[in-house]
């Protein structure tokens, strides 16, 4: 197997707020290979979007990338000199001296990587186009800037792209303003914009969340078609397991800034190995399982300022035992069968050997009776 | 509206299932083809201004005054410089060529002094059609001087406002976009300017550089920077958080292009309104300066200076004072009324239809 397109190692991003340090992304590792659609799934606040932004060093003050390494096509986008990984000095992410010598400069990332090699599609298509310029003009300017084409040639290409993403009468719609497009159409335009420079990787940050289900379906179909045509890799950030099932090849499940399960999409659905993933799946209707009533995940997600000790999910986990409050498991491969299935749960005794079986179950929100708010035991207050 | 109809034709082709109404924005095409108006853009703004008769009156005044000023500038300034070339001079091009050919030179002194407007009489004689608004203390035609004085007024108003606008937008947008230290440094500097009274600041600039019209314009321009800077900064603070700005950053657009293409155009509406109001204000200030003897120097006609001279002849011929005063009043009110109309058109919250 060739080297992956994108490799993320132990990435950590923090927000320094007046209330404390929010560990939005706390040591996540994953890879994206060429031509693959990789999902990044989790509840709101799990750190998915921050993780996406961190890849391109787009985290804004007060957020800072504080550790880890991101490698893309052999070039280092994020990397820290030895021993300075936690450097908490005052300079922002754009100060190049924070990074290791082989890390691309802010200027190089802006010029060579953003838009050209890694594009982002944002969540809200209604707001992601500049309202004062025509749709075609924005697309044309973007192509012109990133591919160094003349205005005329860029215009042709822009019209082609609009046609490609299924805008009818693209030539006519070229001079329309964003408000003259519907939500689904605008998302098509944004996809056109993302793919216009034929990037190797597209980070899709919940691109269909703001759309209704029928349009969502069309957009997913479009993405699948275009993905096959351009062989672009996608990092698909979403909270919707249905979308994951539809489109992803591999999935990373995030909870409170950590990846708790990593698996091929089929394994994730049929051999679910982390209680959080299970809870996520139980909370949505599934065509393959008859259910009378959906189970929402018990409790609410704890603050990332003071994550619970031990396993971060133990406050809401139906399988939690005493040992879970002490040990925070890392994400380990579950078997030697060569399947890339990893999970971070102590209940896999053969892998972790932490004494889960002998440990006593603990009482938390998932144990019934405490399903509103947090319990005192749960947060170790 | 072509846009709305085109939408309704095309929408069903691709989005085979009609979208949930209301989810996809106001201009969603509907099969019945009800026309839904776009509420942004130049066409919309102009149409909206067109519906407001007061704003239209303001626009008319602004238009007439500007046309007058353009004509006067050509006749006075452009012809004066052309006359220096042999080729043009031989044809007869000279300063106030058009005025002298068609009517009467605004600076020549050929007539009885202090004549009243046509149809009236005073101790100096009876008003004639030769000088519809009368003559001044040196027998110059007041109408001609009012027309040619518009050049100074409009030039001062527009140039100084442009100076303030460009300076203010630059400072305010950069301060608002970068925030933190840049913001603090720039805005404190701007507030220092704000702390000095307007007229004092203008007089200080003229005292430092020279007592003429150019520096009056420069002074008013500098003194109006803070208003524009603060106005646009407050808008930029919200616009910079917009998704399209984030998207532009993610697409690798340089900061200065983000400010130029995304931040400023989306923060510009209040600045545009302020600019039209500022033009009126600048005209008053510079007329005041001319009245005090700073500003345009005789014999160049300017309204403020006419007013200044006329105050000694109020008893003999009150019309000499009334006309330039009226000219200033009408122009300034015109700009203000137009500015108000523009604000109503640009701010959807003020709509009560």
PDB file of N, CA and C in Angstrom, chain A residues 56 58 60-61 107 110 114-115 118 120 122 124 126-133 141-142 145-146 166 168-169 172-173 176-177 179-186 188 209-212 214-215 218, chain B residues 1 3 6-7 9-11 13-20 23-28 38-40 43 180 241-244 246-255 257 260-263 265-266:
ATOM      1  N   UNK A  56      -5.650  22.673   7.936  1.00  0.00           N
ATOM      2  CA  UNK A  56      -5.182  23.746   7.060  1.00  0.00           C
ATOM      3  C   UNK A  56      -4.643  24.922   7.858  1.00  0.00           C
ATOM      4  N   UNK A  58      -6.211  26.726   9.955  1.00  0.00           N
ATOM      5  CA  UNK A  58      -7.187  27.810   9.877  1.00  0.00           C
ATOM      6  C   UNK A  58      -7.787  28.147  11.228  1.00  0.00           C
ATOM      7  N   UNK A  60      -8.533  29.956  14.442  1.00  0.00           N
ATOM      8  CA  UNK A  60      -8.360  31.368  14.761  1.00  0.00           C
ATOM      9  C   UNK A  60      -8.270  31.581  16.260  1.00  0.00           C
ATOM     10  N   UNK A  61      -7.604  32.645  16.624  1.00  0.00           N
ATOM     11  CA  UNK A  61      -7.523  33.042  18.008  1.00  0.00           C
ATOM     12  C   UNK A  61      -8.916  33.005  18.637  1.00  0.00           C
ATOM     13  N   UNK A 107       2.708  31.343   4.420  1.00  0.00           N
ATOM     14  CA  UNK A 107       2.558  31.840   3.056  1.00  0.00           C
ATOM     15  C   UNK A 107       2.428  30.673   2.062  1.00  0.00           C
ATOM     16  N   UNK A 110      -0.917  29.004   2.385  1.00  0.00           N
ATOM     17  CA  UNK A 110      -1.969  29.803   1.770  1.00  0.00           C
ATOM     18  C   UNK A 110      -1.916  29.694   0.249  1.00  0.00           C
ATOM     19  N   UNK A 114      -4.029  25.657   0.407  1.00  0.00           N
ATOM     20  CA  UNK A 114      -5.438  26.025   0.553  1.00  0.00           C
ATOM     21  C   UNK A 114      -6.075  26.271  -0.800  1.00  0.00           C
ATOM     22  N   UNK A 115      -7.209  25.630  -1.033  1.00  0.00           N
ATOM     23  CA  UNK A 115      -7.923  25.847  -2.284  1.00  0.00           C
ATOM     24  C   UNK A 115      -7.361  25.017  -3.422  1.00  0.00           C
ATOM     25  N   UNK A 118      -6.004  21.296  -0.969  1.00  0.00           N
ATOM     26  CA  UNK A 118      -7.053  20.915  -0.022  1.00  0.00           C
ATOM     27  C   UNK A 118      -8.114  22.009  -0.035  1.00  0.00           C
ATOM     28  N   UNK A 120     -12.130  23.284   1.115  1.00  0.00           N
ATOM     29  CA  UNK A 120     -13.127  23.048   2.153  1.00  0.00           C
ATOM     30  C   UNK A 120     -14.505  23.430   1.628  1.00  0.00           C
ATOM     31  N   UNK A 122     -18.102  24.365   3.211  1.00  0.00           N
ATOM     32  CA  UNK A 122     -18.635  24.670   4.531  1.00  0.00           C
ATOM     33  C   UNK A 122     -20.082  24.240   4.687  1.00  0.00           C
ATOM     34  N   UNK A 124     -22.868  25.891   5.736  1.00  0.00           N
ATOM     35  CA  UNK A 124     -24.054  26.657   5.393  1.00  0.00           C
ATOM     36  C   UNK A 124     -23.929  27.267   4.000  1.00  0.00           C
ATOM     37  N   UNK A 126     -25.985  28.912   2.411  1.00  0.00           N
ATOM     38  CA  UNK A 126     -26.628  30.208   2.275  1.00  0.00           C
ATOM     39  C   UNK A 126     -25.654  31.339   2.581  1.00  0.00           C
ATOM     40  N   UNK A 127     -24.659  31.039   3.404  1.00  0.00           N
ATOM     41  CA  UNK A 127     -23.789  32.105   3.879  1.00  0.00           C
ATOM     42  C   UNK A 127     -22.386  32.028   3.293  1.00  0.00           C
ATOM     43  N   UNK A 128     -22.089  30.979   2.553  1.00  0.00           N
ATOM     44  CA  UNK A 128     -20.705  30.781   2.149  1.00  0.00           C
ATOM     45  C   UNK A 128     -20.356  31.436   0.823  1.00  0.00           C
ATOM     46  N   UNK A 129     -21.314  32.091   0.197  1.00  0.00           N
ATOM     47  CA  UNK A 129     -21.012  32.847  -1.011  1.00  0.00           C
ATOM     48  C   UNK A 129     -21.148  34.333  -0.693  1.00  0.00           C
ATOM     49  N   UNK A 130     -20.240  35.105  -1.227  1.00  0.00           N
ATOM     50  CA  UNK A 130     -20.274  36.545  -0.996  1.00  0.00           C
ATOM     51  C   UNK A 130     -21.501  37.148  -1.682  1.00  0.00           C
ATOM     52  N   UNK A 131     -22.406  37.761  -0.894  1.00  0.00           N
ATOM     53  CA  UNK A 131     -23.675  38.215  -1.482  1.00  0.00           C
ATOM     54  C   UNK A 131     -23.542  39.355  -2.486  1.00  0.00           C
ATOM     55  N   UNK A 132     -22.429  40.056  -2.516  1.00  0.00           N
ATOM     56  CA  UNK A 132     -22.381  41.227  -3.392  1.00  0.00           C
ATOM     57  C   UNK A 132     -21.791  40.959  -4.774  1.00  0.00           C
ATOM     58  N   UNK A 133     -21.296  39.745  -5.008  1.00  0.00           N
ATOM     59  CA  UNK A 133     -20.781  39.454  -6.346  1.00  0.00           C
ATOM     60  C   UNK A 133     -21.565  38.316  -6.982  1.00  0.00           C
ATOM     61  N   UNK A 141     -13.118  34.132 -10.409  1.00  0.00           N
ATOM     62  CA  UNK A 141     -11.995  34.758  -9.724  1.00  0.00           C
ATOM     63  C   UNK A 141     -11.179  33.712  -8.974  1.00  0.00           C
ATOM     64  N   UNK A 142     -11.898  32.765  -8.374  1.00  0.00           N
ATOM     65  CA  UNK A 142     -11.237  31.707  -7.612  1.00  0.00           C
ATOM     66  C   UNK A 142     -10.343  30.864  -8.531  1.00  0.00           C
ATOM     67  N   UNK A 145      -7.313  32.968  -9.743  1.00  0.00           N
ATOM     68  CA  UNK A 145      -6.281  33.130  -8.720  1.00  0.00           C
ATOM     69  C   UNK A 145      -5.474  31.857  -8.536  1.00  0.00           C
ATOM     70  N   UNK A 146      -6.181  30.734  -8.438  1.00  0.00           N
ATOM     71  CA  UNK A 146      -5.499  29.515  -8.048  1.00  0.00           C
ATOM     72  C   UNK A 146      -4.861  28.765  -9.205  1.00  0.00           C
ATOM     73  N   UNK A 166     -24.355  20.356 -12.231  1.00  0.00           N
ATOM     74  CA  UNK A 166     -25.787  20.245 -12.472  1.00  0.00           C
ATOM     75  C   UNK A 166     -26.567  21.530 -12.335  1.00  0.00           C
ATOM     76  N   UNK A 168     -28.535  24.070 -14.300  1.00  0.00           N
ATOM     77  CA  UNK A 168     -29.060  24.161 -15.667  1.00  0.00           C
ATOM     78  C   UNK A 168     -28.832  25.553 -16.235  1.00  0.00           C
ATOM     79  N   UNK A 169     -28.670  25.631 -17.529  1.00  0.00           N
ATOM     80  CA  UNK A 169     -28.414  26.899 -18.214  1.00  0.00           C
ATOM     81  C   UNK A 169     -27.290  27.661 -17.536  1.00  0.00           C
ATOM     82  N   UNK A 172     -26.369  31.164 -18.480  1.00  0.00           N
ATOM     83  CA  UNK A 172     -27.262  32.243 -18.042  1.00  0.00           C
ATOM     84  C   UNK A 172     -27.144  32.513 -16.546  1.00  0.00           C
ATOM     85  N   UNK A 173     -27.021  31.429 -15.795  1.00  0.00           N
ATOM     86  CA  UNK A 173     -26.988  31.597 -14.333  1.00  0.00           C
ATOM     87  C   UNK A 173     -25.677  32.196 -13.860  1.00  0.00           C
ATOM     88  N   UNK A 176     -25.911  35.516 -12.244  1.00  0.00           N
ATOM     89  CA  UNK A 176     -26.872  35.703 -11.161  1.00  0.00           C
ATOM     90  C   UNK A 176     -26.146  35.851  -9.829  1.00  0.00           C
ATOM     91  N   UNK A 177     -26.833  36.491  -8.899  1.00  0.00           N
ATOM     92  CA  UNK A 177     -26.274  36.668  -7.559  1.00  0.00           C
ATOM     93  C   UNK A 177     -26.651  35.484  -6.670  1.00  0.00           C
ATOM     94  N   UNK A 179     -28.245  35.231  -3.989  1.00  0.00           N
ATOM     95  CA  UNK A 179     -29.613  35.187  -3.461  1.00  0.00           C
ATOM     96  C   UNK A 179     -30.611  34.695  -4.501  1.00  0.00           C
ATOM     97  N   UNK A 180     -30.180  34.628  -5.742  1.00  0.00           N
ATOM     98  CA  UNK A 180     -31.086  34.131  -6.785  1.00  0.00           C
ATOM     99  C   UNK A 180     -31.002  32.613  -6.935  1.00  0.00           C
ATOM    100  N   UNK A 181     -30.170  31.985  -6.092  1.00  0.00           N
ATOM    101  CA  UNK A 181     -30.038  30.536  -6.109  1.00  0.00           C
ATOM    102  C   UNK A 181     -30.710  29.945  -4.873  1.00  0.00           C
ATOM    103  N   UNK A 182     -31.220  28.740  -4.993  1.00  0.00           N
ATOM    104  CA  UNK A 182     -31.762  28.056  -3.826  1.00  0.00           C
ATOM    105  C   UNK A 182     -30.616  27.415  -3.050  1.00  0.00           C
ATOM    106  N   UNK A 183     -30.929  26.907  -1.851  1.00  0.00           N
ATOM    107  CA  UNK A 183     -29.892  26.335  -1.002  1.00  0.00           C
ATOM    108  C   UNK A 183     -29.134  25.194  -1.668  1.00  0.00           C
ATOM    109  N   UNK A 184     -29.889  24.298  -2.283  1.00  0.00           N
ATOM    110  CA  UNK A 184     -29.250  23.162  -2.938  1.00  0.00           C
ATOM    111  C   UNK A 184     -28.360  23.593  -4.089  1.00  0.00           C
ATOM    112  N   UNK A 185     -28.848  24.622  -4.821  1.00  0.00           N
ATOM    113  CA  UNK A 185     -28.071  25.144  -5.944  1.00  0.00           C
ATOM    114  C   UNK A 185     -26.787  25.780  -5.453  1.00  0.00           C
ATOM    115  N   UNK A 186     -26.907  26.506  -4.336  1.00  0.00           N
ATOM    116  CA  UNK A 186     -25.713  27.160  -3.805  1.00  0.00           C
ATOM    117  C   UNK A 186     -24.696  26.132  -3.351  1.00  0.00           C
ATOM    118  N   UNK A 188     -24.305  23.285  -4.650  1.00  0.00           N
ATOM    119  CA  UNK A 188     -23.684  22.815  -5.895  1.00  0.00           C
ATOM    120  C   UNK A 188     -22.584  23.767  -6.337  1.00  0.00           C
ATOM    121  N   UNK A 209     -25.921  19.475   6.011  1.00  0.00           N
ATOM    122  CA  UNK A 209     -26.723  19.637   7.220  1.00  0.00           C
ATOM    123  C   UNK A 209     -27.810  20.684   7.056  1.00  0.00           C
ATOM    124  N   UNK A 210     -27.500  21.759   6.305  1.00  0.00           N
ATOM    125  CA  UNK A 210     -28.461  22.844   6.185  1.00  0.00           C
ATOM    126  C   UNK A 210     -29.499  22.578   5.088  1.00  0.00           C
ATOM    127  N   UNK A 211     -29.389  21.435   4.432  1.00  0.00           N
ATOM    128  CA  UNK A 211     -30.308  21.162   3.322  1.00  0.00           C
ATOM    129  C   UNK A 211     -31.374  20.158   3.749  1.00  0.00           C
ATOM    130  N   UNK A 212     -32.491  20.177   3.063  1.00  0.00           N
ATOM    131  CA  UNK A 212     -33.480  19.167   3.420  1.00  0.00           C
ATOM    132  C   UNK A 212     -33.129  17.841   2.755  1.00  0.00           C
ATOM    133  N   UNK A 214     -34.265  15.582   0.644  1.00  0.00           N
ATOM    134  CA  UNK A 214     -34.248  15.234  -0.778  1.00  0.00           C
ATOM    135  C   UNK A 214     -33.063  15.879  -1.480  1.00  0.00           C
ATOM    136  N   UNK A 215     -32.820  17.154  -1.136  1.00  0.00           N
ATOM    137  CA  UNK A 215     -31.687  17.843  -1.749  1.00  0.00           C
ATOM    138  C   UNK A 215     -30.387  17.216  -1.272  1.00  0.00           C
ATOM    139  N   UNK A 218     -29.586  14.332  -3.394  1.00  0.00           N
ATOM    140  CA  UNK A 218     -29.045  14.717  -4.696  1.00  0.00           C
ATOM    141  C   UNK A 218     -27.589  15.138  -4.597  1.00  0.00           C
TER     142      UNK A 218
ATOM    143  N   UNK B   1     -39.988  40.759 -13.784  1.00  0.00           N
ATOM    144  CA  UNK B   1     -38.601  40.496 -13.392  1.00  0.00           C
ATOM    145  C   UNK B   1     -38.098  39.208 -14.004  1.00  0.00           C
ATOM    146  N   UNK B   3     -35.431  37.511 -13.585  1.00  0.00           N
ATOM    147  CA  UNK B   3     -34.777  36.552 -12.703  1.00  0.00           C
ATOM    148  C   UNK B   3     -35.771  35.575 -12.101  1.00  0.00           C
ATOM    149  N   UNK B   6     -37.139  33.115 -14.606  1.00  0.00           N
ATOM    150  CA  UNK B   6     -36.176  32.132 -15.051  1.00  0.00           C
ATOM    151  C   UNK B   6     -36.006  31.048 -13.985  1.00  0.00           C
ATOM    152  N   UNK B   7     -35.985  31.448 -12.739  1.00  0.00           N
ATOM    153  CA  UNK B   7     -35.860  30.482 -11.666  1.00  0.00           C
ATOM    154  C   UNK B   7     -36.964  29.443 -11.707  1.00  0.00           C
ATOM    155  N   UNK B   9     -38.700  28.425 -14.075  1.00  0.00           N
ATOM    156  CA  UNK B   9     -38.626  27.483 -15.180  1.00  0.00           C
ATOM    157  C   UNK B   9     -37.585  26.400 -14.941  1.00  0.00           C
ATOM    158  N   UNK B  10     -36.435  26.855 -14.409  1.00  0.00           N
ATOM    159  CA  UNK B  10     -35.308  25.931 -14.352  1.00  0.00           C
ATOM    160  C   UNK B  10     -35.305  25.066 -13.116  1.00  0.00           C
ATOM    161  N   UNK B  11     -35.916  25.533 -12.082  1.00  0.00           N
ATOM    162  CA  UNK B  11     -35.729  24.868 -10.799  1.00  0.00           C
ATOM    163  C   UNK B  11     -36.178  23.418 -10.821  1.00  0.00           C
ATOM    164  N   UNK B  13     -36.264  21.385 -13.195  1.00  0.00           N
ATOM    165  CA  UNK B  13     -35.529  20.484 -14.073  1.00  0.00           C
ATOM    166  C   UNK B  13     -34.559  19.639 -13.281  1.00  0.00           C
ATOM    167  N   UNK B  14     -33.781  20.304 -12.450  1.00  0.00           N
ATOM    168  CA  UNK B  14     -32.767  19.562 -11.724  1.00  0.00           C
ATOM    169  C   UNK B  14     -33.256  19.062 -10.383  1.00  0.00           C
ATOM    170  N   UNK B  15     -33.782  19.973  -9.599  1.00  0.00           N
ATOM    171  CA  UNK B  15     -34.257  19.578  -8.288  1.00  0.00           C
ATOM    172  C   UNK B  15     -35.645  18.963  -8.479  1.00  0.00           C
ATOM    173  N   UNK B  16     -35.644  17.759  -8.962  1.00  0.00           N
ATOM    174  CA  UNK B  16     -36.891  17.169  -9.413  1.00  0.00           C
ATOM    175  C   UNK B  16     -37.956  17.177  -8.314  1.00  0.00           C
ATOM    176  N   UNK B  17     -37.533  17.043  -7.080  1.00  0.00           N
ATOM    177  CA  UNK B  17     -38.496  17.171  -5.991  1.00  0.00           C
ATOM    178  C   UNK B  17     -38.473  18.616  -5.527  1.00  0.00           C
ATOM    179  N   UNK B  18     -39.649  19.246  -5.455  1.00  0.00           N
ATOM    180  CA  UNK B  18     -39.638  20.634  -5.012  1.00  0.00           C
ATOM    181  C   UNK B  18     -39.099  20.718  -3.580  1.00  0.00           C
ATOM    182  N   UNK B  19     -38.311  21.717  -3.343  1.00  0.00           N
ATOM    183  CA  UNK B  19     -37.762  21.853  -1.996  1.00  0.00           C
ATOM    184  C   UNK B  19     -38.813  22.368  -1.041  1.00  0.00           C
ATOM    185  N   UNK B  20     -38.577  22.091   0.189  1.00  0.00           N
ATOM    186  CA  UNK B  20     -39.445  22.596   1.237  1.00  0.00           C
ATOM    187  C   UNK B  20     -39.495  24.112   1.144  1.00  0.00           C
ATOM    188  N   UNK B  23     -37.132  26.889   3.216  1.00  0.00           N
ATOM    189  CA  UNK B  23     -35.817  26.412   3.605  1.00  0.00           C
ATOM    190  C   UNK B  23     -34.722  27.031   2.756  1.00  0.00           C
ATOM    191  N   UNK B  24     -35.063  27.404   1.554  1.00  0.00           N
ATOM    192  CA  UNK B  24     -34.008  27.719   0.609  1.00  0.00           C
ATOM    193  C   UNK B  24     -33.956  29.187   0.248  1.00  0.00           C
ATOM    194  N   UNK B  25     -34.424  30.026   1.135  1.00  0.00           N
ATOM    195  CA  UNK B  25     -34.259  31.445   0.897  1.00  0.00           C
ATOM    196  C   UNK B  25     -35.463  32.078   0.257  1.00  0.00           C
ATOM    197  N   UNK B  26     -35.451  33.395   0.233  1.00  0.00           N
ATOM    198  CA  UNK B  26     -36.618  34.134  -0.197  1.00  0.00           C
ATOM    199  C   UNK B  26     -36.894  34.036  -1.677  1.00  0.00           C
ATOM    200  N   UNK B  27     -35.859  33.859  -2.456  1.00  0.00           N
ATOM    201  CA  UNK B  27     -36.071  33.950  -3.887  1.00  0.00           C
ATOM    202  C   UNK B  27     -36.337  32.592  -4.524  1.00  0.00           C
ATOM    203  N   UNK B  28     -36.705  31.659  -3.705  1.00  0.00           N
ATOM    204  CA  UNK B  28     -37.038  30.343  -4.207  1.00  0.00           C
ATOM    205  C   UNK B  28     -38.067  30.462  -5.338  1.00  0.00           C
ATOM    206  N   UNK B  38     -35.648  40.711  -5.463  1.00  0.00           N
ATOM    207  CA  UNK B  38     -34.340  40.657  -4.840  1.00  0.00           C
ATOM    208  C   UNK B  38     -34.189  41.909  -3.983  1.00  0.00           C
ATOM    209  N   UNK B  39     -33.608  41.749  -2.814  1.00  0.00           N
ATOM    210  CA  UNK B  39     -33.519  42.904  -1.937  1.00  0.00           C
ATOM    211  C   UNK B  39     -32.101  43.406  -1.764  1.00  0.00           C
ATOM    212  N   UNK B  40     -31.210  43.020  -2.654  1.00  0.00           N
ATOM    213  CA  UNK B  40     -29.871  43.598  -2.632  1.00  0.00           C
ATOM    214  C   UNK B  40     -29.515  44.039  -4.044  1.00  0.00           C
ATOM    215  N   UNK B  43     -29.613  47.643  -8.681  1.00  0.00           N
ATOM    216  CA  UNK B  43     -30.910  47.856  -9.327  1.00  0.00           C
ATOM    217  C   UNK B  43     -32.001  48.034  -8.285  1.00  0.00           C
ATOM    218  N   UNK B 180      -7.323  43.034  17.648  1.00  0.00           N
ATOM    219  CA  UNK B 180      -6.210  43.040  18.599  1.00  0.00           C
ATOM    220  C   UNK B 180      -5.347  44.302  18.547  1.00  0.00           C
ATOM    221  N   UNK B 241     -16.634  37.684  10.459  1.00  0.00           N
ATOM    222  CA  UNK B 241     -17.006  36.370  10.971  1.00  0.00           C
ATOM    223  C   UNK B 241     -17.877  35.596   9.987  1.00  0.00           C
ATOM    224  N   UNK B 242     -18.242  36.239   8.878  1.00  0.00           N
ATOM    225  CA  UNK B 242     -19.164  35.594   7.939  1.00  0.00           C
ATOM    226  C   UNK B 242     -18.522  34.356   7.307  1.00  0.00           C
ATOM    227  N   UNK B 243     -19.368  33.409   6.943  1.00  0.00           N
ATOM    228  CA  UNK B 243     -18.866  32.167   6.365  1.00  0.00           C
ATOM    229  C   UNK B 243     -18.112  32.389   5.064  1.00  0.00           C
ATOM    230  N   UNK B 244     -18.540  33.392   4.275  1.00  0.00           N
ATOM    231  CA  UNK B 244     -17.842  33.565   3.004  1.00  0.00           C
ATOM    232  C   UNK B 244     -16.436  34.106   3.205  1.00  0.00           C
ATOM    233  N   UNK B 246     -14.607  33.211   5.876  1.00  0.00           N
ATOM    234  CA  UNK B 246     -13.938  31.966   6.286  1.00  0.00           C
ATOM    235  C   UNK B 246     -13.635  31.101   5.059  1.00  0.00           C
ATOM    236  N   UNK B 247     -14.617  31.019   4.171  1.00  0.00           N
ATOM    237  CA  UNK B 247     -14.432  30.212   2.961  1.00  0.00           C
ATOM    238  C   UNK B 247     -13.305  30.776   2.107  1.00  0.00           C
ATOM    239  N   UNK B 248     -13.231  32.095   2.033  1.00  0.00           N
ATOM    240  CA  UNK B 248     -12.165  32.712   1.239  1.00  0.00           C
ATOM    241  C   UNK B 248     -10.806  32.407   1.858  1.00  0.00           C
ATOM    242  N   UNK B 249     -10.747  32.435   3.192  1.00  0.00           N
ATOM    243  CA  UNK B 249      -9.480  32.115   3.850  1.00  0.00           C
ATOM    244  C   UNK B 249      -9.092  30.674   3.561  1.00  0.00           C
ATOM    245  N   UNK B 250     -10.085  29.804   3.628  1.00  0.00           N
ATOM    246  CA  UNK B 250      -9.820  28.390   3.392  1.00  0.00           C
ATOM    247  C   UNK B 250      -9.402  28.149   1.949  1.00  0.00           C
ATOM    248  N   UNK B 251      -9.804  29.058   1.057  1.00  0.00           N
ATOM    249  CA  UNK B 251      -9.441  28.884  -0.347  1.00  0.00           C
ATOM    250  C   UNK B 251      -8.093  29.526  -0.655  1.00  0.00           C
ATOM    251  N   UNK B 252      -7.444  30.067   0.381  1.00  0.00           N
ATOM    252  CA  UNK B 252      -6.105  30.598   0.179  1.00  0.00           C
ATOM    253  C   UNK B 252      -6.070  32.000  -0.399  1.00  0.00           C
ATOM    254  N   UNK B 253      -7.138  32.774  -0.205  1.00  0.00           N
ATOM    255  CA  UNK B 253      -7.131  34.162  -0.670  1.00  0.00           C
ATOM    256  C   UNK B 253      -6.305  34.992   0.308  1.00  0.00           C
ATOM    257  N   UNK B 254      -5.495  35.908  -0.239  1.00  0.00           N
ATOM    258  CA  UNK B 254      -4.687  36.756   0.627  1.00  0.00           C
ATOM    259  C   UNK B 254      -5.553  37.688   1.455  1.00  0.00           C
ATOM    260  N   UNK B 255      -5.023  38.070   2.621  1.00  0.00           N
ATOM    261  CA  UNK B 255      -5.769  38.966   3.507  1.00  0.00           C
ATOM    262  C   UNK B 255      -6.198  40.241   2.797  1.00  0.00           C
ATOM    263  N   UNK B 257      -6.786  40.799  -0.263  1.00  0.00           N
ATOM    264  CA  UNK B 257      -7.880  40.565  -1.205  1.00  0.00           C
ATOM    265  C   UNK B 257      -9.177  40.234  -0.490  1.00  0.00           C
ATOM    266  N   UNK B 260     -10.440  43.556   0.454  1.00  0.00           N
ATOM    267  CA  UNK B 260     -10.870  44.325  -0.715  1.00  0.00           C
ATOM    268  C   UNK B 260     -12.141  43.750  -1.342  1.00  0.00           C
ATOM    269  N   UNK B 261     -12.183  42.435  -1.494  1.00  0.00           N
ATOM    270  CA  UNK B 261     -13.282  41.825  -2.245  1.00  0.00           C
ATOM    271  C   UNK B 261     -14.443  41.364  -1.373  1.00  0.00           C
ATOM    272  N   UNK B 262     -14.169  41.004  -0.144  1.00  0.00           N
ATOM    273  CA  UNK B 262     -15.236  40.415   0.666  1.00  0.00           C
ATOM    274  C   UNK B 262     -15.671  41.317   1.807  1.00  0.00           C
ATOM    275  N   UNK B 263     -14.693  41.836   2.550  1.00  0.00           N
ATOM    276  CA  UNK B 263     -15.053  42.568   3.761  1.00  0.00           C
ATOM    277  C   UNK B 263     -15.604  43.953   3.432  1.00  0.00           C
ATOM    278  N   UNK B 265     -16.781  45.427   0.507  1.00  0.00           N
ATOM    279  CA  UNK B 265     -18.053  45.545  -0.218  1.00  0.00           C
ATOM    280  C   UNK B 265     -19.273  45.205   0.638  1.00  0.00           C
ATOM    281  N   UNK B 266     -19.104  44.281   1.572  1.00  0.00           N
ATOM    282  CA  UNK B 266     -20.239  43.900   2.404  1.00  0.00           C
ATOM    283  C   UNK B 266     -20.438  44.824   3.600  1.00  0.00           C
TER     284      UNK B 266
END
